[in-house]
Coordinates of C-alpha atoms and ligand atoms in Angstrom, one line a residue:
X259 CA -17.1 -4.4 24.0
X260 CA -16.8 -1.4 21.9
X261 CA -13.1 -0.4 21.1
X262 CA -12.8 3.4 19.4
X263 CA -11.5 2.6 16.1
X264 CA -7.6 3.7 15.5
X265 CA -6.4 6.0 12.8
X266 CA -5.5 3.4 10.6
X267 CA -8.6 1.2 11.0
X268 CA -10.3 4.3 10.1
X269 CA -8.5 5.1 7.1
X270 CA -9.2 1.6 6.0
X271 CA -12.8 1.6 6.6
X272 CA -12.9 5.1 4.8
X273 CA -11.1 3.0 1.9
X274 CA -13.6 0.2 2.1
X275 CA -16.4 2.5 1.7
X276 CA -15.1 4.6 -1.3
X277 CA -14.0 1.4 -3.0
X278 CA -17.6 -0.1 -2.2
X279 CA -19.1 3.4 -3.6
X280 CA -17.0 3.3 -6.7
X281 CA -17.7 -0.8 -7.3
X282 CA -21.4 0.1 -7.0
X283 CA -21.3 3.3 -9.5
X284 CA -19.2 1.6 -11.7
X285 CA -21.3 -1.6 -11.7
X286 CA -24.6 0.5 -12.3
X287 CA -23.0 2.6 -14.8
X288 CA -21.3 -0.1 -17.1
X289 CA -24.4 -2.5 -17.0
X290 CA -26.8 0.4 -17.5
X291 CA -24.6 1.3 -20.6
X292 CA -24.6 -2.5 -21.7
X293 CA -28.2 -3.2 -21.0
X294 CA -29.5 -0.1 -22.8
X295 CA -27.3 -1.0 -26.1
X296 CA -28.6 -4.5 -26.0
X297 CA -31.7 -3.0 -25.7
X298 CA -31.2 -0.5 -28.7
X299 CA -30.1 -3.5 -30.6
X300 CA -33.3 -5.4 -30.2
X301 CA -35.4 -2.4 -30.6
X302 CA -33.3 -1.9 -34.0
X303 CA -34.2 -5.5 -35.1
X304 CA -37.7 -5.3 -34.1
X305 CA -38.1 -1.9 -35.9
X306 CA -37.0 -3.5 -38.9
X307 CA -39.1 -6.4 -39.0
X308 CA -42.3 -3.9 -38.0
X309 CA -41.5 -1.8 -40.8
X310 CA -41.1 -4.5 -43.3
X311 CA -44.6 -6.1 -42.5
X312 CA -46.0 -2.5 -42.5
X313 CA -44.6 -1.7 -46.1
X314 CA -45.8 -5.3 -47.3
X315 CA -49.5 -4.6 -45.8
X316 CA -49.7 -1.2 -48.1
X317 CA -47.7 -2.2 -50.9
X318 CA -50.0 -5.4 -51.7
X319 CA -52.8 -2.7 -52.6
X320 CA -50.7 0.3 -54.4
X321 CA -51.2 -1.3 -58.0
X322 CA -54.7 -1.6 -57.5
X323 CA -55.6 2.3 -58.3
X324 CA -53.9 2.0 -61.4
X325 CA -55.1 -1.0 -62.8
X326 CA -58.9 0.2 -62.4
X327 CA -57.6 3.7 -64.1
X328 CA -57.2 1.9 -67.1
X329 CA -60.7 -0.2 -67.1
X330 CA -62.4 1.4 -70.3
X331 CA -66.0 0.3 -68.5
X332 CA -64.9 2.7 -66.1
X333 CA -63.9 5.3 -68.5
X334 CA -67.0 4.9 -70.3
X335 CA -68.9 5.0 -67.0
X336 CA -67.3 8.5 -66.4
X337 CA -67.2 9.9 -69.9
X338 CA -71.3 9.2 -70.7
X339 CA -72.8 8.7 -67.2
X340 CA -75.9 6.2 -67.0
X341 CA -76.2 3.3 -64.3
X342 CA -73.1 2.5 -62.3
X343 CA -74.8 -0.8 -61.3
X344 CA -72.1 -2.9 -63.3
X345 CA -69.1 -0.9 -62.1
X346 CA -70.3 -1.4 -58.6
X347 CA -70.5 -4.9 -58.8
X348 CA -67.3 -5.0 -60.6
X349 CA -65.5 -3.0 -57.8
X350 CA -67.5 -5.0 -54.7
X351 CA -65.9 -8.0 -56.7
X352 CA -62.5 -6.7 -56.9
X353 CA -62.7 -5.6 -53.2
X354 CA -64.0 -8.9 -51.9
X355 CA -60.9 -10.7 -53.8
X356 CA -58.2 -8.3 -53.1
X357 CA -58.9 -7.5 -49.6
X358 CA -58.8 -3.5 -49.2
X359 CA -61.4 -1.6 -47.0
X360 CA -62.9 -0.2 -50.1
X361 CA -62.4 0.6 -53.7
X362 CA -64.5 3.7 -55.4
X363 CA -64.2 6.0 -58.5
X364 CA -64.5 9.8 -58.2
X365 CA -65.5 12.1 -61.1
X366 CA -63.2 15.5 -61.7
X367 CA -65.6 17.1 -59.1
X368 CA -64.7 14.6 -56.6
X369 CA -68.5 13.2 -55.9
X370 CA -68.3 9.4 -55.9
X371 CA -70.0 7.7 -58.9
X372 CA -69.3 4.1 -58.1
X373 CA -68.0 2.1 -55.0
X374 CA -67.8 -1.3 -53.4
X375 CA -69.7 -0.4 -50.7
X376 CA -72.9 0.7 -52.4
X377 CA -74.8 -2.2 -50.8
X378 CA -73.8 -0.7 -47.5
X379 CA -75.4 2.3 -45.3
X380 CA -72.1 4.0 -45.3
X381 CA -72.1 4.0 -49.2
X382 CA -69.9 6.3 -50.8
X383 CA -72.0 6.9 -54.0
X384 CA -73.0 10.1 -54.6
X385 CA -70.5 11.8 -51.9
X386 CA -68.3 14.6 -52.4
X387 CA -64.8 14.1 -51.5
X388 CA -63.1 16.7 -53.1
X389 CA -61.7 18.3 -50.1
X390 CA -59.6 15.2 -49.6
X391 CA -55.6 15.8 -50.6
X392 CA -55.6 12.5 -52.2
X393 CA -58.5 13.4 -54.9
X394 CA -56.5 16.7 -55.4
X395 CA -53.4 14.9 -56.0
X396 CA -55.1 13.1 -58.7
X397 CA -56.7 15.7 -60.5
X398 CA -53.3 17.0 -60.8
X399 CA -52.1 14.2 -62.9
X400 CA -50.4 12.4 -59.9
X401 CA -50.7 9.5 -57.7
X402 CA -52.1 10.4 -54.0
X403 CA -51.7 8.9 -50.7
X404 CA -53.5 10.0 -47.7
X405 CA -53.9 8.6 -44.2
X406 CA -57.3 9.6 -42.5
X407 CA -60.5 8.6 -41.1
X408 CA -63.7 7.5 -43.3
X409 CA -65.8 10.2 -43.5
X410 CA -68.6 7.8 -43.7
X411 CA -67.1 5.0 -41.9
X412 CA -65.1 6.5 -39.5
X413 CA -62.6 3.8 -39.8
X414 CA -59.1 5.0 -40.2
X415 CA -56.9 3.6 -43.2
X416 CA -54.6 4.8 -46.1
X417 CA -56.3 6.2 -49.2
X418 CA -54.5 5.8 -52.6
X419 CA -55.3 7.4 -55.7
X420 CA -54.7 7.3 -59.4
X421 CA -55.8 9.9 -62.1
X422 CA -57.9 8.5 -64.6
X423 CA -57.4 10.0 -67.9
X424 CA -58.6 9.8 -71.5
X425 CA -57.3 11.6 -74.3
X426 CA -55.0 13.4 -71.9
X427 CA -58.0 14.7 -70.4
X428 CA -58.7 14.1 -66.5
X429 CA -62.0 12.4 -66.4
X430 CA -61.7 11.3 -62.7
X431 CA -59.7 9.4 -60.0
X432 CA -59.5 5.4 -58.9
X433 CA -59.5 5.4 -55.0
X434 CA -58.6 2.2 -53.1
X435 CA -58.8 2.6 -49.2
X436 CA -56.6 0.3 -47.1
X437 CA -57.7 -0.2 -43.3
X438 CA -54.8 -1.6 -41.5
X439 CA -57.1 -3.4 -38.9
X440 CA -55.4 -7.2 -39.7
X441 CA -51.9 -5.6 -39.2
X442 CA -52.7 -3.8 -36.2
X443 CA -54.2 -6.7 -34.9
X444 CA -51.3 -9.0 -35.8
X445 CA -49.1 -6.2 -33.8
X446 CA -51.0 -6.7 -30.7
X447 CA -50.8 -10.6 -30.6
X448 CA -47.2 -9.8 -30.8
X449 CA -47.5 -8.8 -27.3
X450 CA -44.8 -5.9 -27.9
X451 CA -45.5 -2.0 -27.8
X452 CA -45.3 -0.3 -31.0
X453 CA -46.8 2.4 -32.9
X454 CA -46.4 4.6 -35.8
X455 CA -46.7 8.5 -35.7
X456 CA -47.9 10.5 -39.0
X457 CA -45.8 13.5 -40.1
X458 CA -47.5 15.8 -37.6
X459 CA -46.9 13.3 -34.7
X460 CA -50.2 11.9 -34.4
X461 CA -50.3 8.1 -33.3
X462 CA -51.9 6.7 -36.3
X463 CA -51.5 3.2 -35.4
X464 CA -50.6 1.6 -32.2
X465 CA -50.4 -1.6 -30.1
X466 CA -52.1 -0.1 -27.5
X467 CA -55.7 1.2 -28.4
X468 CA -56.0 4.0 -26.2
X469 CA -52.9 5.8 -27.4
X470 CA -54.2 6.1 -31.1
X471 CA -54.8 9.6 -32.4
X472 CA -52.9 11.3 -29.5
X473 CA -49.0 12.5 -29.7
X474 CA -45.9 12.5 -27.7
X475 CA -45.6 16.1 -27.8
X476 CA -48.5 19.1 -28.5
X477 CA -49.4 20.2 -32.0
X478 CA -48.9 23.8 -33.1
X479 CA -51.7 25.8 -34.3
X480 CA -50.8 25.4 -37.8
X481 CA -50.6 21.9 -37.5
X482 CA -54.1 21.5 -35.9
X483 CA -55.8 23.9 -38.7
X484 CA -54.0 21.9 -41.8
X485 CA -55.3 18.5 -40.3
X486 CA -59.2 20.0 -39.8
X487 CA -59.2 21.5 -43.1
X488 CA -58.2 17.9 -44.4
X489 CA -60.6 16.3 -42.1
X490 CA -58.1 13.8 -41.4
X491 CA -59.3 12.8 -38.1
X492 CA -62.8 14.1 -38.1
X493 CA -64.7 13.8 -34.6
X494 CA -61.5 12.9 -32.8
X495 CA -60.1 15.2 -30.2
X496 CA -56.5 14.9 -30.4
X497 CA -54.6 15.0 -27.2
X498 CA -51.2 14.5 -25.4
X499 CA -50.0 11.4 -23.9
X500 CA -48.9 11.9 -20.2
X501 CA -45.4 11.0 -21.1
X502 CA -42.4 12.2 -19.7
X503 CA -39.2 11.8 -22.5
X504 CA -36.0 12.0 -21.1
X505 CA -32.5 10.8 -22.2
X506 CA -30.6 7.5 -21.0
X507 CA -27.6 6.3 -21.8
X508 CA -28.3 7.7 -25.8
X509 CA -31.9 6.4 -25.9
X510 CA -35.1 8.1 -25.1
X511 CA -37.0 6.9 -22.1
X512 CA -40.6 7.6 -21.7
X513 CA -42.1 7.5 -18.4
X514 CA -46.2 7.2 -18.1
X515 CA -47.7 6.6 -15.1
X516 CA -46.3 3.5 -13.5
X517 CA -44.5 2.1 -16.6
X518 CA -41.2 3.3 -18.1
X519 CA -40.0 2.5 -21.7
X520 CA -36.8 2.8 -23.6
X521 CA -38.0 4.0 -26.9
X522 CA -36.3 3.1 -30.3
X523 CA -37.7 5.2 -33.5
X524 CA -37.2 4.6 -37.3
X525 CA -38.7 6.8 -40.1
X526 CA -41.0 5.2 -42.5
X527 CA -39.6 6.0 -46.2
X528 CA -41.8 8.0 -48.4
X529 CA -44.5 9.0 -46.1
X530 CA -42.4 11.2 -43.5
X531 CA -43.9 8.9 -40.8
X532 CA -42.2 7.2 -37.9
X533 CA -42.3 3.9 -36.4
X534 CA -41.1 3.5 -32.6
X535 CA -40.6 0.6 -30.3
X536 CA -40.9 0.8 -26.6
X537 CA -39.0 -1.5 -24.5
X538 CA -39.8 -2.0 -20.7
X539 CA -36.9 0.1 -19.1
X540 CA -37.5 -2.6 -15.6
X541 CA -35.3 -4.9 -18.2
X542 CA -32.3 -2.6 -17.8
X543 CA -33.2 -1.9 -14.2
X544 CA -33.2 -5.5 -13.5
X545 CA -30.2 -5.9 -15.1
X546 CA -28.5 -3.1 -13.4
X547 CA -29.7 -4.4 -9.8
X548 CA -28.5 -7.9 -11.0
X549 CA -25.0 -6.7 -11.5
X550 CA -24.9 -4.4 -8.8
X551 CA -25.7 -7.2 -6.5
X552 CA -23.0 -9.7 -7.8
X553 CA -20.6 -6.7 -8.1
X554 CA -21.2 -6.0 -4.4
X555 CA -21.1 -9.7 -3.7
X556 CA -17.6 -9.9 -5.4
X557 CA -16.6 -6.9 -3.1
X558 CA -17.7 -8.4 -0.2
X559 CA -16.0 -11.7 -1.3
X560 CA -12.8 -9.7 -1.8
X561 CA -13.1 -7.8 1.6
X562 CA -13.5 -11.1 3.3
X563 CA -11.0 -12.9 1.7
X564 CA -8.7 -9.9 2.6
X565 CA -9.9 -9.9 6.3
X566 CA -9.5 -13.9 6.4
X567 CA -5.7 -13.3 5.0
X568 CA -5.1 -10.3 7.3
X569 CA -6.5 -12.7 10.1
X570 CA -4.2 -15.5 9.3
X571 CA -1.2 -13.0 8.8
X572 CA -2.1 -11.7 12.2
X573 CA -2.5 -15.5 13.7
X574 CA 0.9 -16.3 12.2
X575 CA 2.4 -13.1 13.7
X576 CA 1.1 -13.6 17.1
X577 CA 2.2 -17.4 16.5
X578 CA 5.7 -15.8 15.6
X579 CA 5.8 -13.5 18.6
X580 CA 4.6 -16.2 21.0
X581 CA 7.8 -18.4 19.6
X582 CA 9.9 -15.3 19.8
X583 CA 9.0 -14.2 23.5
X584 CA 9.4 -18.2 24.3
X585 CA 12.8 -17.7 23.0
X586 CA 13.4 -14.7 24.0
X587 CA 12.6 -16.1 27.9
X588 CA 14.9 -19.1 27.4
X589 CA 17.3 -16.8 26.3
X590 CA 16.6 -14.6 29.6
X591 CA 16.8 -17.8 31.5
X592 CA 20.1 -18.8 29.8
X593 CA 21.5 -15.2 30.4
X594 CA 20.3 -15.1 34.1
X595 CA 22.4 -18.5 34.3
X596 CA 25.2 -17.2 33.1
X597 CA 25.1 -13.9 35.1
X598 CA 24.8 -16.1 38.0
X599 CA 27.8 -18.2 36.7
X600 CA 29.9 -15.2 36.2
X601 CA 29.2 -13.8 39.2
X602 CA 30.5 -17.1 40.9
X603 CA 33.7 -16.9 38.5
X604 CA 34.5 -13.4 39.2
X605 CA 34.1 -14.1 42.9
X606 CA 36.6 -16.9 42.5
X607 CA 38.6 -15.0 40.2
X608 CA 38.7 -12.2 42.8
X609 CA 39.6 -14.5 45.5
X610 CA 42.2 -16.1 43.1
X611 CA 43.4 -12.8 42.2
X612 CA 43.8 -11.7 46.4
X613 CA 45.7 -15.1 46.4
X614 CA 48.0 -14.5 43.9
X615 CA 48.5 -10.8 44.8
X616 CA 49.8 -12.6 47.8
X617 CA 51.7 -15.2 45.9
X618 CA 53.1 -12.4 43.9
X619 CA 54.5 -10.9 46.6
X620 CA 56.0 -13.9 48.1
X621 CA 57.5 -14.6 45.0
X622 CA 59.0 -11.0 45.0
X623 CA 60.2 -11.6 48.5
X624 CA 62.0 -14.4 47.2
X625 CA 63.4 -12.7 44.3
X626 CA 64.5 -10.2 47.0
X627 CA 65.7 -12.7 49.6
X628 CA 69.5 -12.6 47.6
X629 CA 69.3 -8.7 47.6
X630 CA 68.5 -8.7 51.2
X631 CA 70.9 -11.1 52.3
X632 CA 73.6 -9.0 50.3
X633 CA 72.0 -6.0 52.0
X634 CA 72.3 -7.6 55.2
X635 CA 75.8 -9.1 55.2
X636 CA 77.4 -5.6 54.3
X637 CA 76.3 -4.2 57.6
X638 CA 76.8 -7.4 59.6
X639 CA 80.4 -8.0 58.3
X640 CA 81.2 -4.0 59.0
X641 CA 79.7 -4.3 62.7
X642 CA 81.6 -7.8 63.2
X643 CA 84.9 -5.7 62.1
X644 CA 84.1 -2.6 64.0
X645 CA 82.8 -4.7 67.2
X646 CA 86.2 -6.1 67.1
X647 CA 87.9 -3.3 66.8
X648 CA 86.3 -1.9 70.0
X649 CA 87.5 -4.9 71.9
X650 CA 91.0 -4.1 70.5
X651 CA 90.7 -0.6 71.4
X652 CA 89.3 -1.0 75.0
X653 CA 91.9 -3.6 75.8
X654 CA 94.5 -1.0 75.0
X655 CA 92.7 1.5 76.6
X656 CA 91.8 3.8 73.9
X657 CA 88.1 5.0 74.5
X658 CA 87.9 7.9 72.2
X659 CA 87.9 5.4 69.1
X660 CA 85.7 3.0 70.5
X661 CA 82.9 5.7 70.9
X662 CA 83.3 6.6 67.0
X663 CA 83.2 2.5 66.2
X664 CA 80.0 2.5 68.5
X665 CA 78.3 5.3 66.7
X666 CA 78.9 3.7 63.1
X667 CA 77.6 0.6 64.5
X668 CA 74.7 2.2 65.8
X669 CA 74.0 3.5 62.2
X670 CA 74.7 0.2 60.7
X671 CA 72.0 -1.5 62.8
X672 CA 69.8 1.3 61.6
X673 CA 70.4 0.4 57.9
X674 CA 69.5 -3.2 59.1
X675 CA 66.4 -2.2 61.1
X676 CA 65.1 -0.5 57.7
X677 CA 65.8 -3.4 55.5
X678 CA 64.2 -5.6 58.1
X679 CA 60.7 -3.6 58.2
X680 CA 60.7 -3.5 54.2
X681 CA 60.9 -7.0 54.5
X682 CA 58.2 -7.1 57.4
X683 CA 55.8 -5.5 55.1
X684 CA 55.9 -7.8 52.5
X685 CA 55.5 -11.0 54.3
X686 CA 52.2 -9.9 55.5
X687 CA 48.9 -10.0 53.8
X688 CA 47.9 -6.3 52.5
X689 CA 45.0 -4.5 53.7
X690 CA 42.6 -4.0 51.5
X691 CA 41.2 -0.4 52.6
X692 CA 42.1 2.3 50.3
X693 CA 43.5 5.7 51.6
X694 CA 45.5 8.7 50.3
X695 CA 48.9 7.9 49.3
X696 CA 51.8 9.5 47.8
X697 CA 52.6 7.9 44.6
X698 CA 56.4 9.2 45.1
X699 CA 56.6 7.1 48.5
X700 CA 55.3 3.9 46.4
X701 CA 57.9 4.4 43.8
X702 CA 60.6 4.9 46.5
X703 CA 59.7 1.7 48.3
X704 CA 60.0 -0.6 45.0
X705 CA 63.3 1.1 43.9
X706 CA 64.6 0.0 47.4
X707 CA 63.6 -3.3 46.9
X708 CA 65.4 -3.4 43.2
X709 CA 68.0 -1.0 43.5
X710 CA 70.7 -3.7 44.6
X711 CA 69.4 -5.8 41.4
X712 CA 69.9 -2.9 39.4
X713 CA 73.2 -2.0 40.5
X714 CA 74.7 -5.5 40.1
X715 CA 73.6 -5.8 36.5
X716 CA 74.9 -2.2 35.7
X717 CA 71.6 -0.6 34.9
X718 CA 71.3 3.1 35.3
X719 CA 68.1 4.4 36.7
X720 CA 67.1 7.8 36.0
X721 CA 64.5 9.2 38.1
X722 CA 62.3 12.3 37.5
X723 CA 59.4 13.5 40.1
X724 CA 58.2 16.7 41.4
X725 CA 59.2 18.0 44.6
X726 CA 55.5 18.0 46.0
X727 CA 53.3 14.9 47.2
X728 CA 51.4 13.4 44.1
X729 CA 48.5 12.2 46.4
X730 CA 45.9 9.5 44.8
X731 CA 43.9 7.2 46.4
X732 CA 44.8 3.5 46.6
X733 CA 46.2 0.8 48.5
X734 CA 49.8 1.5 49.3
X735 CA 50.9 -2.1 49.2
X736 CA 49.1 -2.6 46.2
X737 CA 50.8 0.2 44.5
X738 CA 54.2 -0.6 45.3
X739 CA 53.6 -4.3 43.8
X740 CA 52.3 -2.5 40.8
X741 CA 55.8 -0.5 40.5
X742 CA 57.9 -3.5 41.5
X743 CA 56.4 -5.8 38.9
X744 CA 56.8 -3.1 36.2
X745 CA 60.6 -2.2 37.1
X746 CA 61.1 -5.8 37.4
X747 CA 59.8 -6.5 34.3
X748 CA 62.2 -3.3 32.8
X749 CA 65.2 -4.9 34.7
X750 CA 64.2 -8.5 33.0
X751 CA 64.0 -6.6 29.4
X752 CA 67.3 -4.8 29.6
X753 CA 69.5 -8.0 30.9
X754 CA 71.1 -8.6 27.4
X755 CA 70.8 -4.9 26.5
X756 CA 73.6 -3.1 25.2
X757 CA 72.6 0.1 27.2
X758 CA 71.1 -0.4 30.2
X759 CA 68.9 2.3 31.2
X760 CA 65.4 2.7 32.8
X761 CA 63.5 6.1 33.0
X762 CA 61.0 6.9 35.9
X763 CA 58.9 9.8 35.5
X764 CA 56.2 10.9 38.0
X765 CA 54.1 13.5 36.9
X766 CA 50.8 15.6 37.2
X767 CA 48.4 15.9 33.9
X768 CA 44.9 17.1 33.5
X769 CA 43.8 16.4 37.1
X770 CA 45.8 13.2 37.1
X771 CA 48.6 11.6 38.3
X772 CA 51.1 9.7 35.9
X773 CA 53.8 7.2 36.3
X774 CA 56.1 6.2 33.3
X775 CA 58.3 3.6 33.3
X776 CA 60.4 3.2 30.3
X777 CA 63.5 1.2 29.6
X778 CA 66.3 0.6 26.9
X779 CA 64.9 -3.0 26.1
X780 CA 63.7 -4.4 22.9
X781 CA 60.2 -3.5 23.8
X782 CA 57.1 -5.6 23.4
X783 CA 57.2 -8.6 21.4
X784 CA 54.1 -8.5 18.7
X785 CA 52.3 -11.0 20.4
X786 CA 52.9 -9.8 23.9
X787 CA 51.2 -6.5 22.8
X788 CA 47.8 -8.3 22.1
X789 CA 48.0 -10.5 25.2
X790 CA 49.8 -8.3 27.7
X791 CA 47.5 -8.6 30.4
X792 CA 46.3 -12.2 30.0
X793 CA 47.1 -14.4 32.9
X794 CA 49.9 -16.9 32.4
X795 CA 51.2 -15.2 28.9
X796 CA 55.0 -14.9 28.9
X797 CA 57.7 -14.8 26.4
X798 CA 60.5 -15.4 29.1
X799 CA 62.3 -18.7 29.6
X800 CA 60.4 -21.6 31.8
X801 CA 61.6 -20.7 35.3
X802 CA 62.1 -17.1 34.5
X803 CA 58.4 -16.1 34.7
X804 CA 55.1 -17.3 35.2
X805 CA 53.2 -14.4 33.0
X806 CA 51.0 -13.2 36.2
X807 CA 52.8 -10.0 36.7
X808 CA 51.0 -8.0 34.6
X809 CA 48.0 -9.8 35.0
X810 CA 48.4 -8.9 38.8
X811 CA 48.6 -5.2 38.0
X812 CA 45.9 -5.2 36.0
X813 CA 43.6 -6.4 38.6
X814 CA 44.9 -3.7 40.9
X815 CA 44.7 -1.4 38.6
X816 CA 41.2 -1.8 37.9
X817 CA 40.2 -2.0 41.3
X818 CA 41.4 1.3 41.7
X819 CA 39.7 2.7 39.0
X820 CA 42.6 3.6 36.9
X821 CA 44.2 2.9 33.4
X822 CA 47.3 0.9 32.6
X823 CA 48.8 0.9 28.9
X824 CA 52.1 -0.5 27.6
X825 CA 53.6 0.5 24.4
X826 CA 56.6 0.5 22.4
X827 CA 57.4 4.3 22.1
X828 CA 59.6 5.7 19.1
X829 CA 62.9 5.9 20.9
X830 CA 62.9 1.9 21.3
X831 CA 62.2 0.0 24.4
X832 CA 59.0 -0.6 25.9
X833 CA 57.2 1.8 28.0
X834 CA 54.3 1.6 30.7
X835 CA 52.1 4.1 31.8
X836 CA 50.1 4.0 34.7
X837 CA 47.4 7.0 35.2
X838 CA 45.3 7.6 38.2
X839 CA 43.1 10.5 39.4
X840 CA 44.8 13.1 41.9
X841 CA 43.2 13.0 45.1
Ligands
ADP977 P1 56.5 -12.3 33.2 O1 57.3 -11.5 33.5 O2 55.9 -13.5 34.1 O3 56.4 -13.1 31.8 P2 54.5 -10.6 33.0 O4 52.9 -10.6 33.0 O5 54.9 -9.4 34.0 O6 54.9 -11.9 33.2 O7 54.8 -10.4 31.6 C1 54.2 -10.7 30.6 C2 54.8 -10.5 29.3 O8 54.9 -9.2 28.8 C3 56.5 -10.5 29.6 O9 56.8 -12.4 29.4 C4 57.0 -10.2 28.2 O10 57.0 -10.6 26.9 C5 56.3 -8.6 28.1 N1 56.8 -7.6 28.9 C6 56.6 -7.4 30.0 N2 57.2 -5.8 30.4 C7 58.0 -5.8 29.4 C8 59.1 -5.0 28.9 N3 59.4 -3.9 30.1 N4 59.8 -5.1 27.7 C9 59.6 -6.2 27.2 N5 58.6 -7.1 27.2 C10 57.7 -6.7 28.4

């Protein structure tokens, strides 16, 4: 199924394409440079070889005219004339032995007086070649060299001339014509493409016959006129090869029809000629193609390896992810189980907590029993005394004081009833319904329970509270118990203290109600500060504390969304602050 490519993938594809392009360009460029350089080396080597064969083909005959020029019989022929038969025979024999194309002697007018080809229809004897440059050079006293088509034979060749002089007089010229047919044949058999151009750029020697007398560039008028005057290439039309020369990596490239060559050239010394070697350009193209294919294959291989590595990595990643997911699933399951267990424990704890609260109440009740007994004893003793008094008064017939006494007894029973009602409230399990309540009331209730204990200990309770009710939302019984526990702890703490003071402050602060209970005891022990609200933590003697008081308080406070903190204030002792939102 087709899926649109993402930004990252598009970028990667673009990078890959760019990389491929760069690789192709570099491979093509580099291989072209190296292939052309290789070809240039080959061309240079081959040219050296061809040049040496060319020179040796010529040098072989260059001495001949000079030897002929010293021949006395030839001198005599030129000086005295007569029948050249003898000389013709001599020249014919030398030519047959040495091997150039022809040998001939010219008189100072440029007419051939004797020739090695005197027997053939193309015999030079009697012919005037005074227009030829080699003759003119000889008549100037120097040796001449000229390349051109034979006027009689129509065959091309080199003409070497040497002046013949007698007593410092120029009496004629000895000429040797060398045809390079053999050399050309040898070159052609080599199968390579080589050609030689003369000083005018005319191809005079070529392994391809059809190129002879043609040129790579057109000739100027002046050049054409000079060639004509010397009859160098008489009867031949000089044309331009249909070659398109361009430059390629430092070499000249020739495009001729469907063929393309890279050309290396070298000058031929003394002649002003050039020899050229043509190497087929398709070698370079093939090398470029080969290297490019290898480069593309290498690039493709690299990409493939990259893709494989990526796929491998992705497989690893997904395997890792699967393992991770499985692990997370297991952890989740474990967590779920733990949460369920925790909920169950919480439920258990809550139930235990409620039990504890109740148990705490019962414990407080027990503790209170002594003070309650004391509270009850006093009014009961008084009632007994007053009722005995009443009996005596009635026996005496004094009704007035009896009435006073009954009034006092009534008051005393009221006090007893009050104590009984507080006891009742502690003996039953607290309702768990929250309601609006006055914090001052809870504190009063707590104090009522503990006042007797405080007085017995000689403890001074200093209380500050607002005149208006401090209304909060909570369970009144629970709040009473919070204060009872806190006050009980304070009383326990100051039992041995030199000054026994408990300060209670109820106040409003930023939308909250605060109850602060501070005592003049030794303050919270360091270990107590760390585990203050942990259940069963106590620093009290066995039998004096269970370590449940603050834990119960903490539970109650948390249920009511309030805060409690215990600390050692600067003035000494311990200080507990309960803070809850105002209703
Ligand atoms: P208990 O009173 O049974 O020891 P609590 O939970 O009420 O259990 O208290 C735990 C501990 O906190 C106490 O043993 C005591 O060390 C410390 N503590 C509580 N209130 C005070 C206080 N007002 N002064 C000093 N220490 C206190």
